[in-house]
Tab-separated table of N, CA and C in Angstrom:
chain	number	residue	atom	x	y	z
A	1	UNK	N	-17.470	47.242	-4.972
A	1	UNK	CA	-16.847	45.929	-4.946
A	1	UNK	C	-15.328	46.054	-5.018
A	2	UNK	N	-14.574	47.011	-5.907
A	2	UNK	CA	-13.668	47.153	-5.698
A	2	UNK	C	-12.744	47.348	-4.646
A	3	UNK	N	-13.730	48.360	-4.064
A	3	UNK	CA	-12.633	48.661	-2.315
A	3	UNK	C	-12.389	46.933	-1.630
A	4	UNK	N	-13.946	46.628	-1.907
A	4	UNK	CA	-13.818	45.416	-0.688
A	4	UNK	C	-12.719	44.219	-1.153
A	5	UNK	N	-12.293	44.259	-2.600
A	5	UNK	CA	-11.483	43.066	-3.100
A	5	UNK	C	-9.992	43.928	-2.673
A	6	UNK	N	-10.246	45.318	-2.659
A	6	UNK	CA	-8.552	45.921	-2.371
A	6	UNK	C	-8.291	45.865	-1.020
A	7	UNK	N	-9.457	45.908	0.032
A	7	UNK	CA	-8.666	45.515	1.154
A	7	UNK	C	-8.745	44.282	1.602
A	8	UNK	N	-9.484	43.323	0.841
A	8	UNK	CA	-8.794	41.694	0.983
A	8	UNK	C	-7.522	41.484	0.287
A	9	UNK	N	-6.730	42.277	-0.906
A	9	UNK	CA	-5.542	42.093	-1.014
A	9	UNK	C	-4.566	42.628	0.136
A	10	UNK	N	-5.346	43.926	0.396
A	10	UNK	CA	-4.073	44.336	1.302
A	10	UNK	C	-4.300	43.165	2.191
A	11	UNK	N	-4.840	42.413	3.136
A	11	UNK	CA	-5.232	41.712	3.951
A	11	UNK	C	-4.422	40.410	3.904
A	12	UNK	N	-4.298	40.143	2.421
A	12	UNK	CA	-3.589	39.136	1.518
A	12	UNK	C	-1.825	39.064	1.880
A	13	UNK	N	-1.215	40.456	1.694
A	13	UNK	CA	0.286	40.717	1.434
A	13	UNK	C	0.239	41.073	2.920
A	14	UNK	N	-0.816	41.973	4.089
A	14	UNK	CA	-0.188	42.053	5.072
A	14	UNK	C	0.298	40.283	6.054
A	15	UNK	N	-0.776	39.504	5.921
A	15	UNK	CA	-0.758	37.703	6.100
A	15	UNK	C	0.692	38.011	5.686
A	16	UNK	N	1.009	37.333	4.807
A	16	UNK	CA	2.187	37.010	3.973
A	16	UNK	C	3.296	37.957	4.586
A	17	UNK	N	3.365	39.045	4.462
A	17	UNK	CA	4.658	39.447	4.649
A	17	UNK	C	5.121	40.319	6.170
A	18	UNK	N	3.886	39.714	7.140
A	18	UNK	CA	3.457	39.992	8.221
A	18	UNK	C	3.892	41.740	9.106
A	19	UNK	N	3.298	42.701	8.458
A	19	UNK	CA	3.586	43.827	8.557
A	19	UNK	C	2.022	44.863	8.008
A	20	UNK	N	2.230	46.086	8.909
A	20	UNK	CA	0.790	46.734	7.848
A	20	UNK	C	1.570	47.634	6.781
A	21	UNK	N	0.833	47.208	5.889
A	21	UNK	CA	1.622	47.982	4.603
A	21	UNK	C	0.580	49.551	4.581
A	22	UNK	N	-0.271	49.786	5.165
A	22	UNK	CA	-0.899	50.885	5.191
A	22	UNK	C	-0.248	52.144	6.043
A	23	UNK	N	0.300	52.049	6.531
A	23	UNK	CA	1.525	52.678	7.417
A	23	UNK	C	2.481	53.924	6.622
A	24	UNK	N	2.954	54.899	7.332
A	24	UNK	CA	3.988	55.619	6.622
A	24	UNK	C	5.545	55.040	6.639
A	25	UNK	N	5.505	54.108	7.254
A	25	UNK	CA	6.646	53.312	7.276
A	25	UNK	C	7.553	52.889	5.979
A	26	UNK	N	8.534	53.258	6.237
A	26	UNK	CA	9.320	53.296	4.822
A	26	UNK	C	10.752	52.487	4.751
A	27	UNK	N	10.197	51.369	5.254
A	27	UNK	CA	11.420	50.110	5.198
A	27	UNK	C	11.140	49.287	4.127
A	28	UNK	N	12.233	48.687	3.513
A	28	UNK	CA	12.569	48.077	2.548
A	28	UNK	C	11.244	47.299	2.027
A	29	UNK	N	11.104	46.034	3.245
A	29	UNK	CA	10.090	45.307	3.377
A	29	UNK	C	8.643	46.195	3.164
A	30	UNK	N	8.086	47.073	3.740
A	30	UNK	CA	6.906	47.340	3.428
A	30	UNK	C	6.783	47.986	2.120
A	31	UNK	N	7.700	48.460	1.807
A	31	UNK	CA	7.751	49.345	0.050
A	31	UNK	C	7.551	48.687	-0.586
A	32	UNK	N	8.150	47.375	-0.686
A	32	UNK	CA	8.023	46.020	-1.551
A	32	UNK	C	6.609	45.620	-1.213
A	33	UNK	N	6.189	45.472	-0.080
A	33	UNK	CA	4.746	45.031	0.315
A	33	UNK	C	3.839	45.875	-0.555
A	34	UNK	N	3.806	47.116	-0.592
A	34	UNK	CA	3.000	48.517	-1.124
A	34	UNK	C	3.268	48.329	-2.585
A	35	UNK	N	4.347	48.061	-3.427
A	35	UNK	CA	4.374	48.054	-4.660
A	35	UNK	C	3.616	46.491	-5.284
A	36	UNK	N	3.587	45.920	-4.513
A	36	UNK	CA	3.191	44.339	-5.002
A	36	UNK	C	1.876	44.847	-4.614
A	37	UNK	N	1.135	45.515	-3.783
A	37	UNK	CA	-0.405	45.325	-3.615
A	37	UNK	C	-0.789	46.308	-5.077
A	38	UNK	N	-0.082	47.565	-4.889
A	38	UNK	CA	-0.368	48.157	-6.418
A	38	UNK	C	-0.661	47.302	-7.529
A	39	UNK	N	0.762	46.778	-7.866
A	39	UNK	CA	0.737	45.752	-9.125
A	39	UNK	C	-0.556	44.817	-8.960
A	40	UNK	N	-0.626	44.301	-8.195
A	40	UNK	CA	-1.770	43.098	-8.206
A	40	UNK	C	-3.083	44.031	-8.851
A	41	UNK	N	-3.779	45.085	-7.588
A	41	UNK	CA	-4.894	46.130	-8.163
A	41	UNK	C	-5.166	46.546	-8.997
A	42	UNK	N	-3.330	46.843	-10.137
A	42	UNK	CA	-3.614	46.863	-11.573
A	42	UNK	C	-4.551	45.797	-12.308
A	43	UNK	N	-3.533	45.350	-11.909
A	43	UNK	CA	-3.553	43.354	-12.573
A	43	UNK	C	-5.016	43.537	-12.629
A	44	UNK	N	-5.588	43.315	-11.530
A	44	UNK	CA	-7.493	42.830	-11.201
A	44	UNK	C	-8.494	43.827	-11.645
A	45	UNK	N	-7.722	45.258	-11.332
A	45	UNK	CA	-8.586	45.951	-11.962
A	45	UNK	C	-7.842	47.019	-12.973
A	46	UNK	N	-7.550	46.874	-14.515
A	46	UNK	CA	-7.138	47.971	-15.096
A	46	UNK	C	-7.580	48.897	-15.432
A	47	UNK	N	-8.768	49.529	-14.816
A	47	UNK	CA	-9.533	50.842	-15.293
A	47	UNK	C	-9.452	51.686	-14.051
A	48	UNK	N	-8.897	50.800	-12.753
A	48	UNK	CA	-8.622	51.217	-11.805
A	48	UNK	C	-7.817	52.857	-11.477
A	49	UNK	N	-8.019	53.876	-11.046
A	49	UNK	CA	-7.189	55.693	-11.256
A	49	UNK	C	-6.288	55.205	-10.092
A	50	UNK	N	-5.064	55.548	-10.594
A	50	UNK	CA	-3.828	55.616	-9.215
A	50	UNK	C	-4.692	56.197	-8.432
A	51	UNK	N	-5.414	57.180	-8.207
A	51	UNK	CA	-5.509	57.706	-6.547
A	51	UNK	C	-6.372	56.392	-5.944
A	52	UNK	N	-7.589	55.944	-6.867
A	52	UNK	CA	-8.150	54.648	-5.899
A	52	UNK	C	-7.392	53.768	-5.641
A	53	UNK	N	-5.794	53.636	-6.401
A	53	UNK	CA	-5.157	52.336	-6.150
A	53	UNK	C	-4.227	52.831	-4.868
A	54	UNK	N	-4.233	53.968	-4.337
A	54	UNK	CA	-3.682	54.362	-3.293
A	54	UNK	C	-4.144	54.637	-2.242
A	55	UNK	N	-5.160	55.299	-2.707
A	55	UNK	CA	-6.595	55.665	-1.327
A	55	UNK	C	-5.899	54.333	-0.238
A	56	UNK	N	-6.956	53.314	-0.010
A	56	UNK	CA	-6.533	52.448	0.879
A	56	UNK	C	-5.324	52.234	1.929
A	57	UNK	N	-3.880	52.799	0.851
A	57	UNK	CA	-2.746	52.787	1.753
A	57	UNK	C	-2.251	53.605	1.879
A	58	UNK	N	-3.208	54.865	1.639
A	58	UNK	CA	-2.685	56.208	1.978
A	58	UNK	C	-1.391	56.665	1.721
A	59	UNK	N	-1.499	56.418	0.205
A	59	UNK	CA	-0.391	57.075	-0.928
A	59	UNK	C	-1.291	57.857	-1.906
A	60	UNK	N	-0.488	58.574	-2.640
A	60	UNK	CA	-0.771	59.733	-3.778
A	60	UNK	C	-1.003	58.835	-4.991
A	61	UNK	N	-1.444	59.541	-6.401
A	61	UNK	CA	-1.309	58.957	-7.560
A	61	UNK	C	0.312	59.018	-7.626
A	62	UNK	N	0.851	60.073	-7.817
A	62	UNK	CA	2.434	60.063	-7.724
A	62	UNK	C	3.255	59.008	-7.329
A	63	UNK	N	3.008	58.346	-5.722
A	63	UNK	CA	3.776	57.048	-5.637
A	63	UNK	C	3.167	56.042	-6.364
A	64	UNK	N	2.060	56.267	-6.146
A	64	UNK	CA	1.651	54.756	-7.353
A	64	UNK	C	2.346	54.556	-8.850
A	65	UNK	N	2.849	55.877	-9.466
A	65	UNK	CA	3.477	55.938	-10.487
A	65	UNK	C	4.606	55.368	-10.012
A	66	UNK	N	5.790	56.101	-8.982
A	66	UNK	CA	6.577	55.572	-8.852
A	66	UNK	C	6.910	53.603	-8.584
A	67	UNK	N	6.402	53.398	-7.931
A	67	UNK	CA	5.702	52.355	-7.589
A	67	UNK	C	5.575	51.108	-8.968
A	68	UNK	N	5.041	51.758	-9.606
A	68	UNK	CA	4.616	50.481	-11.241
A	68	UNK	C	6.204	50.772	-11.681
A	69	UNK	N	6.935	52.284	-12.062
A	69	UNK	CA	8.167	52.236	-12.769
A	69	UNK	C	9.005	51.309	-11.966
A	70	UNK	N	9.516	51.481	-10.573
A	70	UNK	CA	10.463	50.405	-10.105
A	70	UNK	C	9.198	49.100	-9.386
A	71	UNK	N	8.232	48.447	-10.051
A	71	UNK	CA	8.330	46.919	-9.266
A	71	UNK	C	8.605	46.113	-10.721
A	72	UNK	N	8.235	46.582	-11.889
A	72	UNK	CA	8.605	46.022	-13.222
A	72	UNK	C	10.201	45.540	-13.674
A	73	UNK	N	10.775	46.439	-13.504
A	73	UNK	CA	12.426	45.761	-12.686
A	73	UNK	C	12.501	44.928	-11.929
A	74	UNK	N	11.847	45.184	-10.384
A	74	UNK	CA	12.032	44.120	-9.558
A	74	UNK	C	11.220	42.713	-9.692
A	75	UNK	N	10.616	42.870	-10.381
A	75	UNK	CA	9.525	41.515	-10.725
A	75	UNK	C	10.476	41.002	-11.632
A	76	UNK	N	11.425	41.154	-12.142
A	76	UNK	CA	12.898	40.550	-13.246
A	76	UNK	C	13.444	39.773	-12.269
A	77	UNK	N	14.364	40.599	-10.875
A	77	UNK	CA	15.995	40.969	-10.833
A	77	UNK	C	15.761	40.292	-9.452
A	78	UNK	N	14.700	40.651	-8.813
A	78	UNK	CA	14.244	40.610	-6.832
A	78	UNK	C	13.768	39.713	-6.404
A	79	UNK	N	14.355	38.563	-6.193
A	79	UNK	CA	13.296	37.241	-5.384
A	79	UNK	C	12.324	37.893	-3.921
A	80	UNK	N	12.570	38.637	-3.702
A	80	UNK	CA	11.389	39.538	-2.557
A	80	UNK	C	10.299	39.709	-3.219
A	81	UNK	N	10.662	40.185	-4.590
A	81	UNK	CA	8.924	41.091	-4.703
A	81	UNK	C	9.037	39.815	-5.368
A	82	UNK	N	9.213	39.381	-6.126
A	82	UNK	CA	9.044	37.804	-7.248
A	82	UNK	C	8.036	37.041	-6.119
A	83	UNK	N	9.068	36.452	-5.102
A	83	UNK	CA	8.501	35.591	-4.290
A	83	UNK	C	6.729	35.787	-3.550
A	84	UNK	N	6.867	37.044	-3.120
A	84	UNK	CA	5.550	38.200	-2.560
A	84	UNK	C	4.563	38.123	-4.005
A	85	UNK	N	5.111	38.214	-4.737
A	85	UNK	CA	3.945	38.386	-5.583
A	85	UNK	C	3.624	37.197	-6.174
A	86	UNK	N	4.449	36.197	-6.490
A	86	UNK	CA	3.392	34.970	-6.653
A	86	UNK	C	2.434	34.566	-5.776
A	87	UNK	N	3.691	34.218	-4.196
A	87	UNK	CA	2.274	33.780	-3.439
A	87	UNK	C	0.899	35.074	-3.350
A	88	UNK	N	0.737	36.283	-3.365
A	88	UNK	CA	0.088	37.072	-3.340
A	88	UNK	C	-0.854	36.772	-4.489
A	89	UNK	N	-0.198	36.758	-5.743
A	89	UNK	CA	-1.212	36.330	-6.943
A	89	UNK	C	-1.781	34.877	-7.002
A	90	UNK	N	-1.560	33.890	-6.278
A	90	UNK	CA	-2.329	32.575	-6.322
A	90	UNK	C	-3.269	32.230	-5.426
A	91	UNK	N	-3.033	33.600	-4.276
A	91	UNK	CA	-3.939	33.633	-3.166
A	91	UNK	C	-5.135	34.211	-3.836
A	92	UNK	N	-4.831	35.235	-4.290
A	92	UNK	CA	-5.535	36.118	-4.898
A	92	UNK	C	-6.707	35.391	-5.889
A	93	UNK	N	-5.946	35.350	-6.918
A	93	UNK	CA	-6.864	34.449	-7.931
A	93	UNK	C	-6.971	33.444	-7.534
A	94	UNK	N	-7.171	32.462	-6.568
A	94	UNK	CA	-7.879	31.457	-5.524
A	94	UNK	C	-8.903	31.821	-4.937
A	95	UNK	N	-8.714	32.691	-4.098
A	95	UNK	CA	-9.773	32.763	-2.779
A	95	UNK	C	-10.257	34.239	-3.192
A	96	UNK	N	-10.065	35.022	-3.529
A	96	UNK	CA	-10.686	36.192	-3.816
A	96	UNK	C	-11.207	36.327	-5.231
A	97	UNK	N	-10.808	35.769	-6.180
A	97	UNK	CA	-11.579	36.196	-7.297
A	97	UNK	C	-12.578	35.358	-7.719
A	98	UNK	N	-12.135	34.448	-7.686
A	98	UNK	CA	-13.060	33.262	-7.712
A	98	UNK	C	-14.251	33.411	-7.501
A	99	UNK	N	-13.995	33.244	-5.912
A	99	UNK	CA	-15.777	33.773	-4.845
A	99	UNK	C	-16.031	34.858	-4.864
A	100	UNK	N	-15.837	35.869	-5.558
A	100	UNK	CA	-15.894	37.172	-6.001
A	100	UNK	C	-17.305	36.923	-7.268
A	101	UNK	N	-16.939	36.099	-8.205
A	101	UNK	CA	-17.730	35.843	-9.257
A	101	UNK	C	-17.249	36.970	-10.547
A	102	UNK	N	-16.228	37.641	-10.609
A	102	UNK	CA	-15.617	38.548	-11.106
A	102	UNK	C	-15.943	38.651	-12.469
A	103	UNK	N	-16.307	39.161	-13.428
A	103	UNK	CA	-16.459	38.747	-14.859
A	103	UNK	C	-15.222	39.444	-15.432
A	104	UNK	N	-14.141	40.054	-14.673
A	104	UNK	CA	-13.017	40.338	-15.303
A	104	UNK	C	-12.061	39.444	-15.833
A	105	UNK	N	-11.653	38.889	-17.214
A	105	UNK	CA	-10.359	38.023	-17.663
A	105	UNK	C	-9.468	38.721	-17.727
A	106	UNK	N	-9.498	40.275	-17.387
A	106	UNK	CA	-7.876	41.093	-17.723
A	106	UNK	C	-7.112	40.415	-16.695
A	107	UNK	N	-7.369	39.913	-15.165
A	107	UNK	CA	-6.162	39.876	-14.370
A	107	UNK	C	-5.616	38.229	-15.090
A	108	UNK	N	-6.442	37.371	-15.574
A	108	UNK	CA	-5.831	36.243	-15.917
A	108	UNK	C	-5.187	36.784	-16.835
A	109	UNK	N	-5.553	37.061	-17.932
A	109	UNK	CA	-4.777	38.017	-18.941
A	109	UNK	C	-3.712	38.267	-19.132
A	110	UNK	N	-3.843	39.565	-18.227
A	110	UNK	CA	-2.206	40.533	-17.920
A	110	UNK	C	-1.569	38.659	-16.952
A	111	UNK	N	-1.784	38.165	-16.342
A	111	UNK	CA	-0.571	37.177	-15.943
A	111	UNK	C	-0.551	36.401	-16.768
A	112	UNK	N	-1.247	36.223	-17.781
A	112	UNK	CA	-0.254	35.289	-19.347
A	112	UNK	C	0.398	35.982	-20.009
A	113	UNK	N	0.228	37.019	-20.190
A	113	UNK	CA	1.126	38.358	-20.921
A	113	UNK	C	2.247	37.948	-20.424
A	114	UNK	N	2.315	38.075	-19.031
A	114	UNK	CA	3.301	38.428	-18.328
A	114	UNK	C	4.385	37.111	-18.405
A	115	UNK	N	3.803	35.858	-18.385
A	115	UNK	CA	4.404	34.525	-18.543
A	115	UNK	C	5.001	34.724	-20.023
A	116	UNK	N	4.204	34.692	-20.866
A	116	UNK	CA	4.687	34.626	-22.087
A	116	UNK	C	5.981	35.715	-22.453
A	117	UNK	N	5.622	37.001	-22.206
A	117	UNK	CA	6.636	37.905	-22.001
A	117	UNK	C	8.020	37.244	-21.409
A	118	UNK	N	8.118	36.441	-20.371
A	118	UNK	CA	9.378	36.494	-19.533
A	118	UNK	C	9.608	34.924	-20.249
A	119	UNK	N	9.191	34.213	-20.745
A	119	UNK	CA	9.461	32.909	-21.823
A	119	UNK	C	9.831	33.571	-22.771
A	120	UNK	N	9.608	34.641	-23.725
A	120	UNK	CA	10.219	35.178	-24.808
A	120	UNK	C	11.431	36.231	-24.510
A	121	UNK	N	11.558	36.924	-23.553
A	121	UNK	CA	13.053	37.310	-23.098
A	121	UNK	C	13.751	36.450	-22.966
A	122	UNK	N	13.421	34.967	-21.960
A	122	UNK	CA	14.556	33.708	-21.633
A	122	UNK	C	15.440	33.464	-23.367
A	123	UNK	N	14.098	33.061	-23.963
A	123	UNK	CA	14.727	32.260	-25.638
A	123	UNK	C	14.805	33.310	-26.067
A	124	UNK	N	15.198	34.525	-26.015
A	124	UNK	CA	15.879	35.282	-26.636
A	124	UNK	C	17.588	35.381	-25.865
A	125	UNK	N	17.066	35.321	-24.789
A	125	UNK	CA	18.585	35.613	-23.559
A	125	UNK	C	19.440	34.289	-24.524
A	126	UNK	N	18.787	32.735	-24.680
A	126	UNK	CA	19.216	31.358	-25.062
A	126	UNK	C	19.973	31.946	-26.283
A	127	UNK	N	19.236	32.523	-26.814
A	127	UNK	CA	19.272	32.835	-28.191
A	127	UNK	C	20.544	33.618	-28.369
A	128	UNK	N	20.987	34.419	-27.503
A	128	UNK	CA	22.353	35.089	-27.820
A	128	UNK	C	23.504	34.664	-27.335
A	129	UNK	N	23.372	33.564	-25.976
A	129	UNK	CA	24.272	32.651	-25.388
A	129	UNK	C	24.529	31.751	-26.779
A	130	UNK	N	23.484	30.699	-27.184
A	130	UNK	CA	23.740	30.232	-28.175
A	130	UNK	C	24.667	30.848	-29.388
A	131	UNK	N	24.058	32.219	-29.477
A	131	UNK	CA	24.961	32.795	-30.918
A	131	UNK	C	26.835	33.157	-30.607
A	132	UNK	N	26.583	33.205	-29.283
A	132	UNK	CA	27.773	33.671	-28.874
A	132	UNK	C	28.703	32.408	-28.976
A	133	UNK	N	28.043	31.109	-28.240
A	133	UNK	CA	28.939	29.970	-28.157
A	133	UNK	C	29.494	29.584	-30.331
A	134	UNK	N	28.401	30.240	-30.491
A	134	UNK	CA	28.789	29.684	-32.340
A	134	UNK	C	30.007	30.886	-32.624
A	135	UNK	N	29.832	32.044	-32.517
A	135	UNK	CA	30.845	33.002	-32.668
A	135	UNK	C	32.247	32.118	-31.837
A	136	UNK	N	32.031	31.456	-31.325
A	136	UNK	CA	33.655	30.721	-30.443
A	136	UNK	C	34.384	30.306	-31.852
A	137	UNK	N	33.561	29.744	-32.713
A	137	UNK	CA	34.200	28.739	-33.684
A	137	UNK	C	34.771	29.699	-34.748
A	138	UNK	N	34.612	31.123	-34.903
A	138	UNK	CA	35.230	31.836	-35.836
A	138	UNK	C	37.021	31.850	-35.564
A	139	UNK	N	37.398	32.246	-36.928
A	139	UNK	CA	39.080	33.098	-36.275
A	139	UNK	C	38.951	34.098	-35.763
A	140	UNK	N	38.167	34.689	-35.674
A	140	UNK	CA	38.074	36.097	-34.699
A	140	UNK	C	38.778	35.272	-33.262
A	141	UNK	N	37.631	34.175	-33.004
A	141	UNK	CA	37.365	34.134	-31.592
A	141	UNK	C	38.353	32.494	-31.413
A	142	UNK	N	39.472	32.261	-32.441
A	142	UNK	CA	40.231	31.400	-32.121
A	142	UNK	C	41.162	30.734	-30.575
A	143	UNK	N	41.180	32.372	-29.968
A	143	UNK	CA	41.960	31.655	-28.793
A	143	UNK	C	40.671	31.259	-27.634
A	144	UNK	N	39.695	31.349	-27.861
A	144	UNK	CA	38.709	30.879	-26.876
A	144	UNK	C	38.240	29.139	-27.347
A	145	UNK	N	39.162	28.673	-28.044
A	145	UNK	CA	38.932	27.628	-28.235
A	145	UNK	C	39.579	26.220	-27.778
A	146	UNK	N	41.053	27.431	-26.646
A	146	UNK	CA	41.789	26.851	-26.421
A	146	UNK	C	41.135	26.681	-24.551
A	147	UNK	N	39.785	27.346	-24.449
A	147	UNK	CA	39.505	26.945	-23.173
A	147	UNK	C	38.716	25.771	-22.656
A	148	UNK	N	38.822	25.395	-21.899
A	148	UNK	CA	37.928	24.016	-21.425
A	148	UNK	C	36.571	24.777	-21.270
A	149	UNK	N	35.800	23.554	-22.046
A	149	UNK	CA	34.404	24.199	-22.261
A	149	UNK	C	33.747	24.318	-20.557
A	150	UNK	N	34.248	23.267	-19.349
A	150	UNK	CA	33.615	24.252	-18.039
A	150	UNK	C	34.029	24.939	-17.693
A	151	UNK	N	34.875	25.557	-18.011
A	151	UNK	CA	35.770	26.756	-17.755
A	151	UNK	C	34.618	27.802	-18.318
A	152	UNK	N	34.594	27.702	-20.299
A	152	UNK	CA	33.870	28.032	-20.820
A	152	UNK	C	32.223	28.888	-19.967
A	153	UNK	N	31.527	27.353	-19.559
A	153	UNK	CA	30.321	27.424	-19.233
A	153	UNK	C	30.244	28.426	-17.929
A	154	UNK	N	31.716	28.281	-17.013
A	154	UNK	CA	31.321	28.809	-15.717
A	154	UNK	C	31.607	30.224	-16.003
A	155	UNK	N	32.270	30.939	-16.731
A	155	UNK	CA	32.240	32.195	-17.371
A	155	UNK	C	30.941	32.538	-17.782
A	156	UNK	N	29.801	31.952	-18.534
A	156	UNK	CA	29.015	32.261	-19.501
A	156	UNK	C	27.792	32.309	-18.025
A	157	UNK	N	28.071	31.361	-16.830
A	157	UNK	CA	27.036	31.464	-15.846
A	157	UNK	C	27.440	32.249	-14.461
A	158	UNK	N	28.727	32.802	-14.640
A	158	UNK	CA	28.858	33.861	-13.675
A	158	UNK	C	29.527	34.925	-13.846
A	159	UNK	N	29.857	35.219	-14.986
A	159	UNK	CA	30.084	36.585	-15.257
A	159	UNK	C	29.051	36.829	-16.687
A	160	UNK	N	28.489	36.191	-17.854
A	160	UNK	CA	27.831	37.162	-18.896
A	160	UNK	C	26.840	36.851	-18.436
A	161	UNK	N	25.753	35.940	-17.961
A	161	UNK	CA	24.339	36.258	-18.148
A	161	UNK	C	24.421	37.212	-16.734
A	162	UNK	N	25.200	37.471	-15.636
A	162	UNK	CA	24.860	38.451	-15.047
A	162	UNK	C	24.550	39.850	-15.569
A	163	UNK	N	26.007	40.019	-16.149
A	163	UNK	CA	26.459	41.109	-17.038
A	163	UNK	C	24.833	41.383	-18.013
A	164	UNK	N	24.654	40.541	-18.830
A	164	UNK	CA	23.455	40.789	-19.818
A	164	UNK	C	22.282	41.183	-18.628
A	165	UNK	N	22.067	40.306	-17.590
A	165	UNK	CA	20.867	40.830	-17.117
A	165	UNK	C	20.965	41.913	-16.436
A	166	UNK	N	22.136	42.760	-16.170
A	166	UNK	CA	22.254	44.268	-15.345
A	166	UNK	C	21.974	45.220	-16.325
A	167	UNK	N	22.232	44.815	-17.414
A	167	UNK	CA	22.378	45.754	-18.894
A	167	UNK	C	20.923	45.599	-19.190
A	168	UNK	N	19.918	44.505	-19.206
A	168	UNK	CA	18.357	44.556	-19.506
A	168	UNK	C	18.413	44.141	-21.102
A	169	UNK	N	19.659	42.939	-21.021
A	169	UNK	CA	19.737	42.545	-22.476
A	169	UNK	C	19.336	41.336	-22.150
């Protein structure tokens, strides 16, 4: 059952991002295609061995490693794989798992993890913008008081939360 739900995903991301991701082809676009079908295969199946999560697209366990280390970054930072992998995951858990009859809850699971996870980085991210705007009011930080707060704000939305999110703070 597994193969047959992994090549309705691949089937899934090739639709969507209209390319065969099974290919040795090594453009931007299909790497991103290949790392989002990984991630998902995790997702649905976690007992799943990198080589079965590669078999299909004729990769190694090795890229599949590589593969999970950089899409976990890009699932942050990359509206490509972001974008690819939602619609990929609503297709997914729609039309394939569903009528599947699946008795697995890990893939719902791991995607509340994953929600909750990126809601508790945000109010933490809030959380240090906030502490920072209170640090304004010290004498340390007296001459920043002499700035206009949109002045203020457009600093805090185009140069630090960039800054914090390159740093992985």
């Amino acid at each position: 059952m597994e193969k047959q739900i992994q090549e309705q995903i691949i089937d899934v991301i090739e639709r969507l991002h209209q390319a065969k991701i099974t290919t040795k082809n090594r453009k931007r676009g299909n790497v991103t295609a290949r790392a989002v079908y990984a991630k998902l295969c995790k997702d649905v199946f976690p007992y799943l061995t990198l080589d079965k999560i590669g078999e299909p697209i004729n990769r190694d366990h090795a890229t599949i490693i590589h593969m999970f280390k950089m899409i976990d970054n890009h699932l942050k930072n990359d509206n490509e794989y972001i974008n690819l992998y939602k619609k990929a995951s609503v297709i997914i858990n729609k039309d394939i798992i569903a009528t599947q009859n699946i008795k697995e809850i890990s893939y719902i699971e791991s995607l509340e993890e994953r929600i909750i996870q990126m809601s508790n980085t945000l109010i933490e991210k809030n959380k240090q913008i906030e502490e920072l705007k209170a640090q304004r009011t010290s004498d340390k930080y007296k001459p920043f008081e002499e700035i206009p707060e949109e002045q203020f704000q457009n600093f805090i939305e185009t140069r630090l939360k960039p800054y914090l999110k390159l740093n992985g703070n």
